[in-house]
GROMACS .gro file of C-alpha atoms in nm:
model
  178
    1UNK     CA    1  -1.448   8.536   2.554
    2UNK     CA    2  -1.622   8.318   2.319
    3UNK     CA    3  -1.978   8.112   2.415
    4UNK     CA    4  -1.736   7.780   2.445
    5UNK     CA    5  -1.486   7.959   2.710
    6UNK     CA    6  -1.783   8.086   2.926
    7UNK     CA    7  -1.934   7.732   2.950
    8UNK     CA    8  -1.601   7.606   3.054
    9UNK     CA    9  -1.522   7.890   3.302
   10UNK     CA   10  -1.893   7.796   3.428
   11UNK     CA   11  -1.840   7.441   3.474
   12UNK     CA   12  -1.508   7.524   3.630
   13UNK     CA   13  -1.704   7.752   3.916
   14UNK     CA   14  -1.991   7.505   3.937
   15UNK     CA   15  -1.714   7.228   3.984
   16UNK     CA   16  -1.509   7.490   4.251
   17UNK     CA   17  -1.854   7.591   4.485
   18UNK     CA   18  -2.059   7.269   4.409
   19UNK     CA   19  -1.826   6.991   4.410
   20UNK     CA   20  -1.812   6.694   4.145
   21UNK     CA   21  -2.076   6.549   4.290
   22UNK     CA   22  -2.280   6.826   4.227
   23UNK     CA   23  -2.177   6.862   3.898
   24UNK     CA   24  -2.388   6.861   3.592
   25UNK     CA   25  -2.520   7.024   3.222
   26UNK     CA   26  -2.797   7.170   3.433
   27UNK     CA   27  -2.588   7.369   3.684
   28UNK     CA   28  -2.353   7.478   3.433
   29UNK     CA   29  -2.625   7.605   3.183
   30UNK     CA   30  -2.780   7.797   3.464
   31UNK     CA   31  -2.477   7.950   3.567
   32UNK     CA   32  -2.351   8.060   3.186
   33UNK     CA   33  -2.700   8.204   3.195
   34UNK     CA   34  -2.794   7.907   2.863
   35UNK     CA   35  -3.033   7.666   2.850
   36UNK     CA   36  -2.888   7.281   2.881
   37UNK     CA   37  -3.037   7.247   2.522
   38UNK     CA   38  -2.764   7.537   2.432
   39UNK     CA   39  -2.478   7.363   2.618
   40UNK     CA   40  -2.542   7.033   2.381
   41UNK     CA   41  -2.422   7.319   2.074
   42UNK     CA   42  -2.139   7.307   2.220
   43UNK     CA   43  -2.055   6.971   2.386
   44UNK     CA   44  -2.251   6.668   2.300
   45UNK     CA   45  -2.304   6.577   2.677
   46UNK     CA   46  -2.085   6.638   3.013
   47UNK     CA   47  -1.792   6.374   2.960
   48UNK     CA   48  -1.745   6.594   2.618
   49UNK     CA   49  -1.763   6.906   2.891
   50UNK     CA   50  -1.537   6.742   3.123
   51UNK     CA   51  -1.253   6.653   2.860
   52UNK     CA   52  -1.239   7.038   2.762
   53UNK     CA   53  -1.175   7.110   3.144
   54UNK     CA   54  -0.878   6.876   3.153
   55UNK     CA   55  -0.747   7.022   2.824
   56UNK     CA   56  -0.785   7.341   2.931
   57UNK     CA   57  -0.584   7.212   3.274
   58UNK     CA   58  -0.343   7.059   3.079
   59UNK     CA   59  -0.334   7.411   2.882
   60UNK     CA   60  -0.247   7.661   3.147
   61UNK     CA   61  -0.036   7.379   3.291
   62UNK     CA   62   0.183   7.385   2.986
   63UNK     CA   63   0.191   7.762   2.944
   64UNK     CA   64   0.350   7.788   3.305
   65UNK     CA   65   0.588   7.560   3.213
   66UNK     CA   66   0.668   7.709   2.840
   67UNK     CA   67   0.703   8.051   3.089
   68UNK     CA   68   0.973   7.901   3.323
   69UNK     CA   69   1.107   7.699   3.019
   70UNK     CA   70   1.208   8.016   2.890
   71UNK     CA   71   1.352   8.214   3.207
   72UNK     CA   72   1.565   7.892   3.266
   73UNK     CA   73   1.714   7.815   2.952
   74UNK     CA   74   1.957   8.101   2.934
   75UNK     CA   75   2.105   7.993   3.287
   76UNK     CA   76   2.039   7.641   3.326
   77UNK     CA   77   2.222   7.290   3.243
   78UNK     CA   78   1.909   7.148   3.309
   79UNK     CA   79   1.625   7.358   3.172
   80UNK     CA   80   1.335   7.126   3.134
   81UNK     CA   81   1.365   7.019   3.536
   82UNK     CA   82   1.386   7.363   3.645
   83UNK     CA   83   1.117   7.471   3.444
   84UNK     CA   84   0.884   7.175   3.574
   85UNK     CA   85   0.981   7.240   3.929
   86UNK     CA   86   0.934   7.581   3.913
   87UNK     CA   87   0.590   7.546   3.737
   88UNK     CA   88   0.449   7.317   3.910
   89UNK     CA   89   0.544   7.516   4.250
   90UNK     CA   90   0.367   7.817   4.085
   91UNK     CA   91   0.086   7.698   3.985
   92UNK     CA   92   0.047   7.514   4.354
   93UNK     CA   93  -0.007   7.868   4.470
   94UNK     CA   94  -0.250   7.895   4.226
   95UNK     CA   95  -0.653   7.850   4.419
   96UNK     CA   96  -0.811   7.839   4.119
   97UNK     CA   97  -0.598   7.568   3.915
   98UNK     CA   98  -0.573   7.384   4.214
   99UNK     CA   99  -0.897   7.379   4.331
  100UNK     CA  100  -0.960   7.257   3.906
  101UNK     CA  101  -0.742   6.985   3.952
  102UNK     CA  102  -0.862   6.836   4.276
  103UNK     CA  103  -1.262   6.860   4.078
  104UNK     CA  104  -1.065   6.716   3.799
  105UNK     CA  105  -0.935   6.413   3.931
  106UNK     CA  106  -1.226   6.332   4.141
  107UNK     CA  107  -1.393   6.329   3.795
  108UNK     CA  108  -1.116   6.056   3.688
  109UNK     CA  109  -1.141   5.892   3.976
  110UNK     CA  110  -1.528   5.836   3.959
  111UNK     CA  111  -1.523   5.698   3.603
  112UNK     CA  112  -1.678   6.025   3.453
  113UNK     CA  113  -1.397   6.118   3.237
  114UNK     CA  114  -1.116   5.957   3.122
  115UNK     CA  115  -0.734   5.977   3.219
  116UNK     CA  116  -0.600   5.901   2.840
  117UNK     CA  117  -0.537   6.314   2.831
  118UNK     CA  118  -0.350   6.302   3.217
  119UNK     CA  119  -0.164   6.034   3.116
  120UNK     CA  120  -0.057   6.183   2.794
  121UNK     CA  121   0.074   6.485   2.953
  122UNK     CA  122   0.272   6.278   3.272
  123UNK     CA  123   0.451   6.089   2.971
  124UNK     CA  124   0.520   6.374   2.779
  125UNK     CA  125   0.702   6.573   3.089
  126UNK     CA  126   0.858   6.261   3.196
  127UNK     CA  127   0.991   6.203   2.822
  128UNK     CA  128   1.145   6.589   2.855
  129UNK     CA  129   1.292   6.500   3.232
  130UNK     CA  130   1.464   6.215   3.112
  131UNK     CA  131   1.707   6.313   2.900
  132UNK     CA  132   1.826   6.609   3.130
  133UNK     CA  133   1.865   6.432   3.432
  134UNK     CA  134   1.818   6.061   3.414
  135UNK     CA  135   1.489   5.784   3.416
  136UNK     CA  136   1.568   5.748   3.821
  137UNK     CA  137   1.598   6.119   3.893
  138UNK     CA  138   1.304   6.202   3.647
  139UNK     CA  139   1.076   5.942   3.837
  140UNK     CA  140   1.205   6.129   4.179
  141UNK     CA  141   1.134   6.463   4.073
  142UNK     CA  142   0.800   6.354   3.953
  143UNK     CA  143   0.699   6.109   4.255
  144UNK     CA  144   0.798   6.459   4.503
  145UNK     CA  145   0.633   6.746   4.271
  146UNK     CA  146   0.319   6.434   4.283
  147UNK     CA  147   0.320   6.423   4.662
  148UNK     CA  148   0.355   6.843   4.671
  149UNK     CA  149   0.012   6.860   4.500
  150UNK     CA  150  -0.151   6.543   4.675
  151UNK     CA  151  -0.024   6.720   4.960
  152UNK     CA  152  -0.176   7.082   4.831
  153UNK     CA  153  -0.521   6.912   4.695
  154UNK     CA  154  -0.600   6.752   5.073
  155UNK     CA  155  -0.508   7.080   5.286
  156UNK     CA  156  -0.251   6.929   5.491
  157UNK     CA  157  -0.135   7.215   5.684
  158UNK     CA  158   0.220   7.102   5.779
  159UNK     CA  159   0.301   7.159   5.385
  160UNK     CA  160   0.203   7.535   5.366
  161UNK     CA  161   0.422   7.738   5.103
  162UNK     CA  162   0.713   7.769   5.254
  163UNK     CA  163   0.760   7.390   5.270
  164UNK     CA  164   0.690   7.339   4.919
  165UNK     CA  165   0.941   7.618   4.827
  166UNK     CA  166   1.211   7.463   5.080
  167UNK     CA  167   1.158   7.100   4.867
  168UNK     CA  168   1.145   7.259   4.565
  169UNK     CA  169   1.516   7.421   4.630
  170UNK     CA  170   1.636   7.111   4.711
  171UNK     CA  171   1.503   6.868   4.407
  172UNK     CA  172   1.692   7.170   4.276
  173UNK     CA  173   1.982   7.139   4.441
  174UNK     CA  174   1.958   6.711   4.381
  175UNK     CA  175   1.934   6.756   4.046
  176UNK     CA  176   2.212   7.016   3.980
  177UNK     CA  177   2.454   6.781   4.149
  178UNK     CA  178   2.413   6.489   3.853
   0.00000   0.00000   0.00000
């Protein structure tokens, strides 16, 4: 693991124990074990930090979905969807990337970083829904698999697992029926 990855992995477990509020070049230097001086080598101050988290969000995001991409395209009419359902429902299990994205979005949210990067990856999915299954079906199965993690993010228990896997069968089942 390079310098760079352990700074990021540190931010992501001061982010994950600390909170965003809490979050800062100090606590993440002291965590890697660096001094802040060391952590401006890497990223001229925390918004620079900040971006690399949502890249690297955006990263492991993509990889799921590259990972279902490929078990669904031998089998499916509609790859793409299946593979973004799928994904997202994996990585929803997922504590770690979860708890990343919740930190993340407060971070958008507050004005610390900006959403240019989120935004860039919603159109990009939405731009591989649409020609599988539609504009109004993609914006369906995006507004759901958006409420799944909203849902996931805040802890509301009545939308444990199983009740993400039941709606995930049926955007499924939805979709297959076009």
């Amino acid at each position: 693991m390079t310098t760079k990855e352990k700074i990021i992995e540190s931010a992501i477990s001061v982010i994950q124990s600390e909170g965003t509020a809490n979050y800062s070049l100090a606590k993440v230097a002291e965590k890697t074990g660096m001094t802040k001086a060391a952590i401006f080598y890497y990223f001229k101050n925390k918004a620079e930090l900040t971006r690399s988290l949502i890249s690297y969000t955006i990263d492991a995001y993509e990889t799921v979905l590259q990972e279902e991409y490929q078990l669904a395209k031998a089998h499916s009419f509609f790859p793409f969807t299946e593979a973004y359902i799928r994904g997202n429902l994996r990585q929803l299990d997922d504590e770690k990337l979860v708890g990343l994205h919740a930190a993340l979005i407060g971070t958008v949210v507050s004005g610390e970083a900006i959403e240019d990067d989120w935004n860039e990856a919603y159109l990009r999915d939405f731009k591989r829904l649409v020609p599988e299954i539609g504009g109004e079906q993609a914006e369906f199965v995006r507004y759901t698999i958006d409420g799944m993690w909203h849902a996931r993010i805040l802890g509301i228990p009545e939308f444990a697992n199983e009740g993400r896997k039941s709606v995930a069968e049926m955007l499924l089942s939805i979709v297959k029926q076009k």
